[in-house]
Backbone as JSON, one array per atom type, in Angstrom:
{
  "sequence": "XXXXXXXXXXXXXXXXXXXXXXXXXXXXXXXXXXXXXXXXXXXXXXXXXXXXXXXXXXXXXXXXXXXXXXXXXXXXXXXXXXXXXXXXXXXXXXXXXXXXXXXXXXXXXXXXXXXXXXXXXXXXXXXXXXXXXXXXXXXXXXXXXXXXXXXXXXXXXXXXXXXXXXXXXXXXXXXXXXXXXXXXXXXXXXXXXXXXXXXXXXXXXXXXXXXXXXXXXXXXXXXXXXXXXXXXXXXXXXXX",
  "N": [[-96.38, -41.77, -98.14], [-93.84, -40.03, -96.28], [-91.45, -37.86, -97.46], [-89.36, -37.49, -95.74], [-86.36, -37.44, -93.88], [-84.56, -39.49, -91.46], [-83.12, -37.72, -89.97], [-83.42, -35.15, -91.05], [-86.49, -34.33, -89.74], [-85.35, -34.93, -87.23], [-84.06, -32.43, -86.61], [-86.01, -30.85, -87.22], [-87.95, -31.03, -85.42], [-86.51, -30.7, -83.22], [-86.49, -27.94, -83.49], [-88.64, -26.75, -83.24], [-89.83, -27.59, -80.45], [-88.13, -26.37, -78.36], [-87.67, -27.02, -75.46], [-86.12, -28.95, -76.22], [-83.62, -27.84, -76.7], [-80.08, -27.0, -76.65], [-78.9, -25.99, -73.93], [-76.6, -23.55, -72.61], [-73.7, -24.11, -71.17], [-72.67, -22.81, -68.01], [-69.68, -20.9, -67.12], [-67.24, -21.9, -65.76], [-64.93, -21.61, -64.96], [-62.21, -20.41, -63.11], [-62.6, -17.36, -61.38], [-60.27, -14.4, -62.17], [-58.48, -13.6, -58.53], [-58.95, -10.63, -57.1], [-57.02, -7.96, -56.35], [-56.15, -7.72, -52.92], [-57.51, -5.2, -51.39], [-56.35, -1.98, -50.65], [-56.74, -0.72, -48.24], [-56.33, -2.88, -46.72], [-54.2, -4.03, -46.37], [-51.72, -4.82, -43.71], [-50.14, -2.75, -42.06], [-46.4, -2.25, -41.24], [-44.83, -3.22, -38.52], [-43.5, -1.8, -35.45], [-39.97, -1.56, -34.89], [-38.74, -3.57, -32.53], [-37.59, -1.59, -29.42], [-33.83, -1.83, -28.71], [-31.96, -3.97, -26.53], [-30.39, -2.76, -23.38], [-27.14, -2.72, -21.03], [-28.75, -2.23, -18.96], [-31.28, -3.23, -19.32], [-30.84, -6.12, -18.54], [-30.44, -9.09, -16.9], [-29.95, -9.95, -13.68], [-26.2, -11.46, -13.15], [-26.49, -13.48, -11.43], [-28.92, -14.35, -11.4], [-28.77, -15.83, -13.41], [-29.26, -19.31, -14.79], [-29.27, -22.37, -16.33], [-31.08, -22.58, -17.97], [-32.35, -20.32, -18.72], [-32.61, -17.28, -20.27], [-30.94, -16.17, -22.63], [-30.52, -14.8, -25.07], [-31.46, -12.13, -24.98], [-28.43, -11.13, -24.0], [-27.22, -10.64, -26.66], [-27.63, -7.74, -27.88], [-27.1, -5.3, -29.85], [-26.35, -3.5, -28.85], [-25.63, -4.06, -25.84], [-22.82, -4.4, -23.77], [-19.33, -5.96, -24.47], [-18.21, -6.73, -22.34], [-20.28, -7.29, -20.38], [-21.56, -9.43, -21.8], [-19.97, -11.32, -22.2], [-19.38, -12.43, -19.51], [-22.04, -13.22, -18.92], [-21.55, -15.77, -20.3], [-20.04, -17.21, -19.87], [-21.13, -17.41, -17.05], [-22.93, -19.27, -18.14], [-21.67, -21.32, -19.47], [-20.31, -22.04, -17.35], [-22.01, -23.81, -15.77], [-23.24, -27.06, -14.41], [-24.25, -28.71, -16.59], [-23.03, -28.6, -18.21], [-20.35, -29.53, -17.46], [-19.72, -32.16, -17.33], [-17.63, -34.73, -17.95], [-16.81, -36.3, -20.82], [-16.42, -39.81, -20.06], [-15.07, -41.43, -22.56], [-13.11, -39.61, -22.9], [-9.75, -38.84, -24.06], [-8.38, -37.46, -22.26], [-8.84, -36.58, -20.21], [-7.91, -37.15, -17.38], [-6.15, -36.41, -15.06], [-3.16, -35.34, -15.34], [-1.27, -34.39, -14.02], [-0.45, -34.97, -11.97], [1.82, -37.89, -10.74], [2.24, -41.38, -9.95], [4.74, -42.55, -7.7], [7.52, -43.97, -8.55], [8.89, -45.66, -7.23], [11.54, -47.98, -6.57], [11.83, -48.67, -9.42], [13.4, -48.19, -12.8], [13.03, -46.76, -15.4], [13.32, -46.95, -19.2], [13.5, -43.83, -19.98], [14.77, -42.99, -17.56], [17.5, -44.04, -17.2], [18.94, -43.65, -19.28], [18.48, -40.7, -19.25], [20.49, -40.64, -16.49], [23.03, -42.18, -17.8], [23.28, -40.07, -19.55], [23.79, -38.06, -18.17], [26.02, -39.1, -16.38], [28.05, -39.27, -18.38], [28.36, -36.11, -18.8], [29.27, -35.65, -16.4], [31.57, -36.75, -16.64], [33.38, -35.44, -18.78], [33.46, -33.25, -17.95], [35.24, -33.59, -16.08], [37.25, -34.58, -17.39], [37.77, -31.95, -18.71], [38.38, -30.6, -16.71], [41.06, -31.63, -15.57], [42.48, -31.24, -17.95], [42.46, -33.4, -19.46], [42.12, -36.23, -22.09], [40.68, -38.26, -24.12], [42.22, -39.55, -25.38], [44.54, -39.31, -23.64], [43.44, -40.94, -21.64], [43.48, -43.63, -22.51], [45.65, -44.13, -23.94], [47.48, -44.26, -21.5], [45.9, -46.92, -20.56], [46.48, -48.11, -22.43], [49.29, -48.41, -21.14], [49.16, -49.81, -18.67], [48.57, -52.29, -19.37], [50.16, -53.08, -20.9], [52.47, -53.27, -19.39], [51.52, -55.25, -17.09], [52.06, -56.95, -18.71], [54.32, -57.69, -18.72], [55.16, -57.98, -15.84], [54.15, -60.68, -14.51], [50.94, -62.01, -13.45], [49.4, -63.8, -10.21], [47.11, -65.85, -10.85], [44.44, -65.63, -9.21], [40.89, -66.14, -6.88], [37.81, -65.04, -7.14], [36.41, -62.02, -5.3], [33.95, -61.5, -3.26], [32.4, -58.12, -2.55], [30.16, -55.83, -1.0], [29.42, -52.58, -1.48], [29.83, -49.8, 0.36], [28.8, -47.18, 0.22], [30.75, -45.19, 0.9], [33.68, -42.71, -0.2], [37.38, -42.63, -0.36], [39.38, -40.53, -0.9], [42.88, -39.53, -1.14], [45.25, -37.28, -0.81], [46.97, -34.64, -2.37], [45.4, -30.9, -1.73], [44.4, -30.71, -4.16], [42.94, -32.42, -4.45], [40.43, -31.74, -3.6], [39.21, -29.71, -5.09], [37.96, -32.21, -6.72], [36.45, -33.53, -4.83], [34.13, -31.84, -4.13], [32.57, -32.0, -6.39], [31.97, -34.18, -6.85], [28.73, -36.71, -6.16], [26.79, -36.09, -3.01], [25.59, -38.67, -2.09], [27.76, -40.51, -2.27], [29.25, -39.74, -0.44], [32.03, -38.89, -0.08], [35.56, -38.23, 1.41], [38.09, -36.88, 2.19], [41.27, -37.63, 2.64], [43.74, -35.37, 3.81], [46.92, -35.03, 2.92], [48.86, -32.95, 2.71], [49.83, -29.68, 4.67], [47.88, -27.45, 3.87], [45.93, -24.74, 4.48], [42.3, -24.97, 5.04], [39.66, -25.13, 3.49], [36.56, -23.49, 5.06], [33.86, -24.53, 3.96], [35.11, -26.9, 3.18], [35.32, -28.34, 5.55], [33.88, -30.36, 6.75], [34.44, -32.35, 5.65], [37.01, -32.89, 5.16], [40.33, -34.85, 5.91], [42.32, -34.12, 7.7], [45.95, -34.92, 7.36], [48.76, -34.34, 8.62], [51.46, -35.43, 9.27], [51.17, -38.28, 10.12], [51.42, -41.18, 10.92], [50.26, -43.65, 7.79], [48.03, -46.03, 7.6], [46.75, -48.7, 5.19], [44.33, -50.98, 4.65], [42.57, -54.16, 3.75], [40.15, -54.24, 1.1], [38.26, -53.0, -2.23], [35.32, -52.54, -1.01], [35.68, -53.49, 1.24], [37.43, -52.03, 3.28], [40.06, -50.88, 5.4], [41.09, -47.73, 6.92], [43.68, -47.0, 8.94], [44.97, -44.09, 10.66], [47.42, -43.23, 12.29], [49.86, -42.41, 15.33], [51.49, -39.32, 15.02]],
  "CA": [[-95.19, -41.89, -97.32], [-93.44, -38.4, -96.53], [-89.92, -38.28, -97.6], [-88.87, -36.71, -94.59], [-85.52, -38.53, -92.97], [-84.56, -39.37, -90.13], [-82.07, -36.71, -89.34], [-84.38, -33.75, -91.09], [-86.97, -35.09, -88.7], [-84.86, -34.58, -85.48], [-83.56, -30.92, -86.75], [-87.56, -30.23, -87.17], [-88.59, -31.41, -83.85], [-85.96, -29.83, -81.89], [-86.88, -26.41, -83.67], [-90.29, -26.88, -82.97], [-89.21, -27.81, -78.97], [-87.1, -25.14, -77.98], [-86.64, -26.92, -74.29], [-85.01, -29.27, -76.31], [-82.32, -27.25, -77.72], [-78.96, -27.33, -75.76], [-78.39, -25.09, -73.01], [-75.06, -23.25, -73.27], [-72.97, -24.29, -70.01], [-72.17, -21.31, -67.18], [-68.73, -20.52, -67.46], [-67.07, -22.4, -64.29], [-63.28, -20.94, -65.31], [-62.32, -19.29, -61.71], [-61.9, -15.58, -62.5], [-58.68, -13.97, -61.55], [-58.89, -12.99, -58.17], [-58.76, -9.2, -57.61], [-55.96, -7.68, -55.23], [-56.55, -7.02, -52.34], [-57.7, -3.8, -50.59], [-54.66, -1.79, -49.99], [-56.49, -0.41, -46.75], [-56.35, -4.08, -46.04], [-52.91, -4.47, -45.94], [-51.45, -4.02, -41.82], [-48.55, -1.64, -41.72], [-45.08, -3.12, -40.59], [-44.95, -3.58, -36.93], [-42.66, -0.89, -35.41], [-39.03, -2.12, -34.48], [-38.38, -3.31, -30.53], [-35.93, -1.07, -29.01], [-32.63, -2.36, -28.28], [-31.54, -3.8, -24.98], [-29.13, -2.14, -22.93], [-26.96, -3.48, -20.31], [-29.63, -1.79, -17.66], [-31.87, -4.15, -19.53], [-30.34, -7.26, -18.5], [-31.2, -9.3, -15.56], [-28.33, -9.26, -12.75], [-25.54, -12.59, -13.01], [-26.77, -14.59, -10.1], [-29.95, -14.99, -11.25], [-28.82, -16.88, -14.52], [-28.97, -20.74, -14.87], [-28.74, -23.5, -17.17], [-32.67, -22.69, -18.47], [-32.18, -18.75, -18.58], [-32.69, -16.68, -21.82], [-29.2, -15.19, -22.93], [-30.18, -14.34, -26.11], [-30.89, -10.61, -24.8], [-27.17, -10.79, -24.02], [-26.52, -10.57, -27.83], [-28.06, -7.03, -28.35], [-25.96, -4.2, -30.43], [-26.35, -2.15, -26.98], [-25.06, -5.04, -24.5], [-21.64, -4.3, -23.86], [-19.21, -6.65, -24.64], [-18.05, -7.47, -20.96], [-21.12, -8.2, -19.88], [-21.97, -10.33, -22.99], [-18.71, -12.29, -22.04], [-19.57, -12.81, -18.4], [-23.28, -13.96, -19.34], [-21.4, -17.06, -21.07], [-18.71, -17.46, -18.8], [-21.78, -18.3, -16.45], [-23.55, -20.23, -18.7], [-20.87, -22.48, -19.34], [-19.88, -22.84, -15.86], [-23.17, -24.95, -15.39], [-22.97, -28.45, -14.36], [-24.89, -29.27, -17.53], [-21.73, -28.11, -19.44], [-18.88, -29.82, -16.98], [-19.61, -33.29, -17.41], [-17.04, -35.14, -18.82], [-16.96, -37.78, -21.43], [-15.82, -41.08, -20.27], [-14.25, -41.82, -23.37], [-12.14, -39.16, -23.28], [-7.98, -39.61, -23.6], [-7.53, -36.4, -21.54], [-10.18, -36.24, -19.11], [-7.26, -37.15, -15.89], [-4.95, -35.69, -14.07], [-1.72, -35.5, -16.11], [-0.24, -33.41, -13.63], [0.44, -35.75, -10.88], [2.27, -39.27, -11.4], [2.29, -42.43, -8.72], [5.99, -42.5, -7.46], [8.15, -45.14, -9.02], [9.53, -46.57, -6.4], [12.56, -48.36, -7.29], [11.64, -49.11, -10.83], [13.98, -47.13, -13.37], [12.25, -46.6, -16.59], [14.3, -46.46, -20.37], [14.25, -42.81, -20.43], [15.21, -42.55, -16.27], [18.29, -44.77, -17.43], [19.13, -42.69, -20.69], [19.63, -38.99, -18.89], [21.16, -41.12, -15.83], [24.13, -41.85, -18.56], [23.66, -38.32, -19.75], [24.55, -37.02, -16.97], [27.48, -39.13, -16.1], [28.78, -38.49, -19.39], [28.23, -35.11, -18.67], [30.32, -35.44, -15.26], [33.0, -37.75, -17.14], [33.73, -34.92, -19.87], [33.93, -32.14, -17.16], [36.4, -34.05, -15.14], [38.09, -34.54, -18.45], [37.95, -30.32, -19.19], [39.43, -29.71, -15.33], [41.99, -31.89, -15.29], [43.6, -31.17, -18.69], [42.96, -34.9, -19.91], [41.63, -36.51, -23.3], [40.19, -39.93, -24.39], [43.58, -40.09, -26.41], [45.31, -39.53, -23.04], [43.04, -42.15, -20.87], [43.72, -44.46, -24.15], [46.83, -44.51, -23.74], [47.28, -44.54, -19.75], [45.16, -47.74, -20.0], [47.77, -49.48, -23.07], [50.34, -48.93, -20.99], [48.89, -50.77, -17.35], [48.34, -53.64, -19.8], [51.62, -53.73, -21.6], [53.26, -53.25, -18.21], [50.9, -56.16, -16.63], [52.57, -58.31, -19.42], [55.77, -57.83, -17.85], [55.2, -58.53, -14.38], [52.79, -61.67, -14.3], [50.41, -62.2, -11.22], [49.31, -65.23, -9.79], [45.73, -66.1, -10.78], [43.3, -65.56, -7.83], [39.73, -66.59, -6.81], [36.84, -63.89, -7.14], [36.41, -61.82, -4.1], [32.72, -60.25, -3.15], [31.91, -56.92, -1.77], [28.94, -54.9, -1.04], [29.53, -50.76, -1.52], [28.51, -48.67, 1.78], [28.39, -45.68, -0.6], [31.87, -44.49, 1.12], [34.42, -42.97, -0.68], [38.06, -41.91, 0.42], [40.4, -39.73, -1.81], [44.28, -39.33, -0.37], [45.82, -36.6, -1.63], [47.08, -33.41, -1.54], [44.83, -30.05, -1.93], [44.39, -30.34, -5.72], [42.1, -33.32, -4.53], [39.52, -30.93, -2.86], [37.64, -29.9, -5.82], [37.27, -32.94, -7.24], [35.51, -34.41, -3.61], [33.23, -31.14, -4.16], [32.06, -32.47, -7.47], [30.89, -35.42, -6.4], [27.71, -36.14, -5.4], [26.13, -36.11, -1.29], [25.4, -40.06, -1.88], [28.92, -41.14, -2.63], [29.83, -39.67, 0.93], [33.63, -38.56, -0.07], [36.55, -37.77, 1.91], [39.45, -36.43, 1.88], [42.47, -37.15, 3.61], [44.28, -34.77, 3.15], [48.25, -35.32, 2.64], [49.32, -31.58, 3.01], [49.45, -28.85, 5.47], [47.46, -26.26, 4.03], [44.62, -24.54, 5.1], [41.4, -26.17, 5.0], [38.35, -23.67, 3.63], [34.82, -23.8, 5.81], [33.1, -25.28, 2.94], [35.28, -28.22, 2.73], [35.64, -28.87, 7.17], [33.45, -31.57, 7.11], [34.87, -33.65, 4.6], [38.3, -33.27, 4.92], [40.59, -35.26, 7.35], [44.25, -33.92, 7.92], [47.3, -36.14, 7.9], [50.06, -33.69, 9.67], [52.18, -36.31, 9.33], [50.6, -38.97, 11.22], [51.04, -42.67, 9.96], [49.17, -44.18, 7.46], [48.05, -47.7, 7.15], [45.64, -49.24, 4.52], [44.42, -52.76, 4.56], [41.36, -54.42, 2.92], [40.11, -54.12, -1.0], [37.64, -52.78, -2.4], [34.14, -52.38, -1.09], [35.83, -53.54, 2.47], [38.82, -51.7, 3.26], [39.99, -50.01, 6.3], [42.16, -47.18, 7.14], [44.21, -46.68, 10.26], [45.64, -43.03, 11.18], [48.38, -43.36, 13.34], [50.26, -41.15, 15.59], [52.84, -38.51, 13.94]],
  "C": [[-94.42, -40.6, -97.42], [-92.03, -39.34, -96.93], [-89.08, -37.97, -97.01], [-87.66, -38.0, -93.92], [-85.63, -38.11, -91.77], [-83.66, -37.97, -89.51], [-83.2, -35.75, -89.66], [-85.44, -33.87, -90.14], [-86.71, -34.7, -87.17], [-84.44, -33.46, -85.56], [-85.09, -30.54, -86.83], [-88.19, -30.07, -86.0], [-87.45, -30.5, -82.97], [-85.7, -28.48, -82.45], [-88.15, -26.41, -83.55], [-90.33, -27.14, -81.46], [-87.82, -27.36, -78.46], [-86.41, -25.58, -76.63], [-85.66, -28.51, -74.54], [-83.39, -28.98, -76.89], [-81.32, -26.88, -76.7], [-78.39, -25.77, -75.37], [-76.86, -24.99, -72.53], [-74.83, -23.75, -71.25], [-72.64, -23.23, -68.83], [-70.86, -21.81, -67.25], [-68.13, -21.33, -65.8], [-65.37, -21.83, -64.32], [-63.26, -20.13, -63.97], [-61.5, -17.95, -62.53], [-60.95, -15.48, -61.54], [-59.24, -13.48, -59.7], [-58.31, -11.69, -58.09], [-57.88, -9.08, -56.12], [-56.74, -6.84, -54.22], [-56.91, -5.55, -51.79], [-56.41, -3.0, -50.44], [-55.24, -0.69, -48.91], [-56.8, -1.74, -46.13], [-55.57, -4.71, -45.35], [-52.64, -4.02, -44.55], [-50.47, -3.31, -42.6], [-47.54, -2.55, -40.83], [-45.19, -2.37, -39.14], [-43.74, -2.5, -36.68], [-41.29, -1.86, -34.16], [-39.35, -1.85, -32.96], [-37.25, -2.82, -30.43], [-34.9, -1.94, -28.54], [-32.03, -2.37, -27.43], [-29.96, -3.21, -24.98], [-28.6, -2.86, -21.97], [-28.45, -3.34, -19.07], [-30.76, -2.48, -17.92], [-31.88, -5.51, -18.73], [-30.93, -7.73, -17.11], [-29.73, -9.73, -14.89], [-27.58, -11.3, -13.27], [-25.68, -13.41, -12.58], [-27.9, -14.8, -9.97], [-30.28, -15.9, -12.21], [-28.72, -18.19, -14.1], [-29.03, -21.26, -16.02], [-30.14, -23.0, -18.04], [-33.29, -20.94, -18.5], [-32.08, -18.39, -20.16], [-31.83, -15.93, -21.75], [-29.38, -14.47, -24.38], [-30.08, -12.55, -26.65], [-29.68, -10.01, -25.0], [-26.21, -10.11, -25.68], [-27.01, -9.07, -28.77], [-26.85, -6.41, -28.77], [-25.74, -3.9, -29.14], [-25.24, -2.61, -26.42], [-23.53, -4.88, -24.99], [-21.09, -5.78, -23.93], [-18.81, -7.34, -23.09], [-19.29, -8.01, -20.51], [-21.71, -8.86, -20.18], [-20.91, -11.49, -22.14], [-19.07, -13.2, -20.61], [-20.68, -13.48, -18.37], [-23.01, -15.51, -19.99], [-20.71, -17.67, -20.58], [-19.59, -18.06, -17.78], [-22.53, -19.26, -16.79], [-22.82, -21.5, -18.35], [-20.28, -22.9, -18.52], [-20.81, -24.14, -15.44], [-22.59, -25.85, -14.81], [-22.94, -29.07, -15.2], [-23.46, -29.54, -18.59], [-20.44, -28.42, -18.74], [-19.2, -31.36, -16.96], [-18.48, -33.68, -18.42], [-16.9, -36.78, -19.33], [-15.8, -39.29, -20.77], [-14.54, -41.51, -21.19], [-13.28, -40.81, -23.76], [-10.94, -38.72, -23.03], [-7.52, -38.47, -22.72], [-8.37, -35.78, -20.54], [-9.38, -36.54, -17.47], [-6.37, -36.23, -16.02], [-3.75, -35.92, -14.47], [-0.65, -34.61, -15.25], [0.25, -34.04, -12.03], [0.83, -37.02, -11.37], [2.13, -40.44, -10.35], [3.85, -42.2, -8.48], [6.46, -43.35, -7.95], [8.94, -46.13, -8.18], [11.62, -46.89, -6.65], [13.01, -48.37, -8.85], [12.58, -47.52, -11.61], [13.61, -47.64, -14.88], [13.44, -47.01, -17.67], [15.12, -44.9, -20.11], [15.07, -42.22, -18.81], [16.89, -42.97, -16.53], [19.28, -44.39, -18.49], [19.44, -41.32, -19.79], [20.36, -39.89, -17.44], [22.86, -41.37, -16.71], [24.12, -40.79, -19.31], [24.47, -38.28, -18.98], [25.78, -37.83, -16.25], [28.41, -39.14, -16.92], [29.09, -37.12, -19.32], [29.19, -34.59, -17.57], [31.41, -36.01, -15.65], [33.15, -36.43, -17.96], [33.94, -33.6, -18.75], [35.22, -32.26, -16.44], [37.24, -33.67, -15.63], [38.72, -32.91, -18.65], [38.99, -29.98, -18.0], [40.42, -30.54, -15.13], [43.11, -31.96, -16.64], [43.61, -32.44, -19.52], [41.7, -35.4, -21.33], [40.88, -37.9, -23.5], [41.3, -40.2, -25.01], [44.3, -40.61, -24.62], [45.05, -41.04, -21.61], [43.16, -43.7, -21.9], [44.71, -45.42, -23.63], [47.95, -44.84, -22.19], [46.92, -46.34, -19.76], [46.39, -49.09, -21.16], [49.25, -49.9, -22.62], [50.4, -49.71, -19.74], [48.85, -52.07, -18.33], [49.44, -53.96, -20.73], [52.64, -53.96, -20.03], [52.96, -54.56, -16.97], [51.77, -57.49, -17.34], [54.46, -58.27, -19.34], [56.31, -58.03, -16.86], [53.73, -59.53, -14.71], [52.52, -62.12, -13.33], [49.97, -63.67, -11.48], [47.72, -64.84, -10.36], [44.75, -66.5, -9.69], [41.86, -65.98, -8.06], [39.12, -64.92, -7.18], [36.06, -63.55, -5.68], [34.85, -60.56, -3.95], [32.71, -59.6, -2.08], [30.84, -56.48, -2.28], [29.28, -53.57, -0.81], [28.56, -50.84, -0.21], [28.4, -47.32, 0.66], [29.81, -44.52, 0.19], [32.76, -44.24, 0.31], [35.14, -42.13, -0.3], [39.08, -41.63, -0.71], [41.63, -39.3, -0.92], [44.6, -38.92, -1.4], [45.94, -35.19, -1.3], [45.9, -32.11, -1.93], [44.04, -29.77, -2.82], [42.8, -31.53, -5.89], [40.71, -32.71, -4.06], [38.49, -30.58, -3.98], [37.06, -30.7, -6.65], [36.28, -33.7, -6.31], [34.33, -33.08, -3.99], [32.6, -31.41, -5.85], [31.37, -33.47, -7.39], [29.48, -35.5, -5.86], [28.04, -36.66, -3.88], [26.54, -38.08, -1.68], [26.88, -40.86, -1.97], [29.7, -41.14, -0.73], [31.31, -39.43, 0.75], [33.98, -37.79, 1.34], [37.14, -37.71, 1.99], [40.38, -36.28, 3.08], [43.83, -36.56, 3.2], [46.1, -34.7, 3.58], [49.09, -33.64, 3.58], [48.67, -30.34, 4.2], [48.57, -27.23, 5.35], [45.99, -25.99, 4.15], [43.68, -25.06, 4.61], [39.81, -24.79, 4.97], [37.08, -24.48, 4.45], [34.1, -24.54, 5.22], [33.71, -26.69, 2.92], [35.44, -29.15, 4.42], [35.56, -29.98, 7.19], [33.84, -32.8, 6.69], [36.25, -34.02, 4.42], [39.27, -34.0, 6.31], [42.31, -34.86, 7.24], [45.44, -34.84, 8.12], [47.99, -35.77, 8.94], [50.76, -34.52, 10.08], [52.47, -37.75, 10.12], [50.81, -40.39, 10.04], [49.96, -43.48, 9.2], [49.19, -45.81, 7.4], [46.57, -48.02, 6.17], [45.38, -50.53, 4.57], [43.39, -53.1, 4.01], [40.94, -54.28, 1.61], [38.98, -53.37, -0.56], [36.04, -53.28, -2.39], [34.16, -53.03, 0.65], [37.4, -53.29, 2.67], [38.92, -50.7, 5.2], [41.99, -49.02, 6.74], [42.57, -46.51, 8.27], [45.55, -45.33, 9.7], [46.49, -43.13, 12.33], [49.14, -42.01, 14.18], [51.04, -40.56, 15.01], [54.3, -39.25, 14.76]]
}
């Protein structure tokens, strides 16, 4: 019986059978690769010259689908950069307007109002006759102390003569109104407005300027008579 093991055995045999002895692996590691060629490399492309306006293509042949971006060369002047966008955005494409938006009408016309008088129509309406009440006040010398007191003494003076108690009497205004008086009354009828329709009969004999002809009516000592109230009254001129 040899005394040969098993292992010494299989180290004998595979030195004695060489195509069993273990073939080294090829190397599969990717090698570096190597840089390219450097007559491989291109050469940089040589800059495009830079449009000029004489480049450009004329105004009236741009549209909505037109290449503007020429327009943006160093060269291209700026006017005719400006005008290139100015037609752009004229388009159609670029005048639509949104629906939803709060300023897309006509804010510069209104419907007429008719009759209807607003808050703020109603608000400078007492402006402005505040404005004609405080002027009056300046040209005739007079105060809120002195209309105050004017008005405490018709009602202390009322409580010294006592009237009969009357019914309530309606009138409708024509928009007439008649001032008697002498000269001094003239520029307060020219203060007034057209719609009131003033006139002036005038008490005194002195002259009567062009400006005021139409409106004034002369007494020259001609009889007066008044009759009627207010808002139906009538006044008879009599002979001198």
């Amino acid at each position: 019986m040899s005394d040969e093991t098993f292992f010494t055995r299989w180290a004998r045999l595979k030195r004695e059978r060489p195509e069993l002895a273990p073939v080294a692996e090829p190397n599969t590691a990717a090698e570096p690769a190597m840089p390219p060629d450097v007559e491989a490399i291109s050469a940089p492309a040589a800059p495009a010259p830079e449009l000029t306006d004489a480049d450009m293509p004329s105004l009236a042949s741009l549209g909505f689908d037109s290449d503007y971006s020429g327009f943006f060369s160093a060269k291209v002047s700026s006017e005719l950069r400006k005008s290139a966008l100015r037609k752009l955005f004229h388009q159609p494409e670029f005048n639509v307007i949104d629906e939803l938006n709060d300023y897309r009408e006509d804010f510069t016309y209104f419907e007429p109002l008719g009759n209807l008088i607003t808050i703020d129509m109603k608000h400078q309406l007492e402006r402005h006759a505040r404005q004609h009440f405080d002027r009056l006040l300046e040209d005739h010398r007079m105060t809120p102390d002195t209309l105050s007191l004017a008005r405490e003494q018709a009602l202390a003076t009322l409580q010294q003569y006592p009237t009969a108690v009357v019914g309530f009497i309606g009138y409708q205004s024509q928009g007439r109104l008649l001032i008697i008086g002498d000269a001094s009354a003239l520029p307060l009828a020219a203060q007034l407005p057209d719609t009131l329709k003033p006139q002036v009969l005038l008490t005194d004999d002195q002259a009567i300027a062009s400006q005021f002809a139409n409106v004034v009516i002369p007494l020259k000592g001609r009889n007066l008579s008044i009759s009627g109230h207010l808002g139906a009254f009538a006044v008879d001129v009599g002979e001198s």
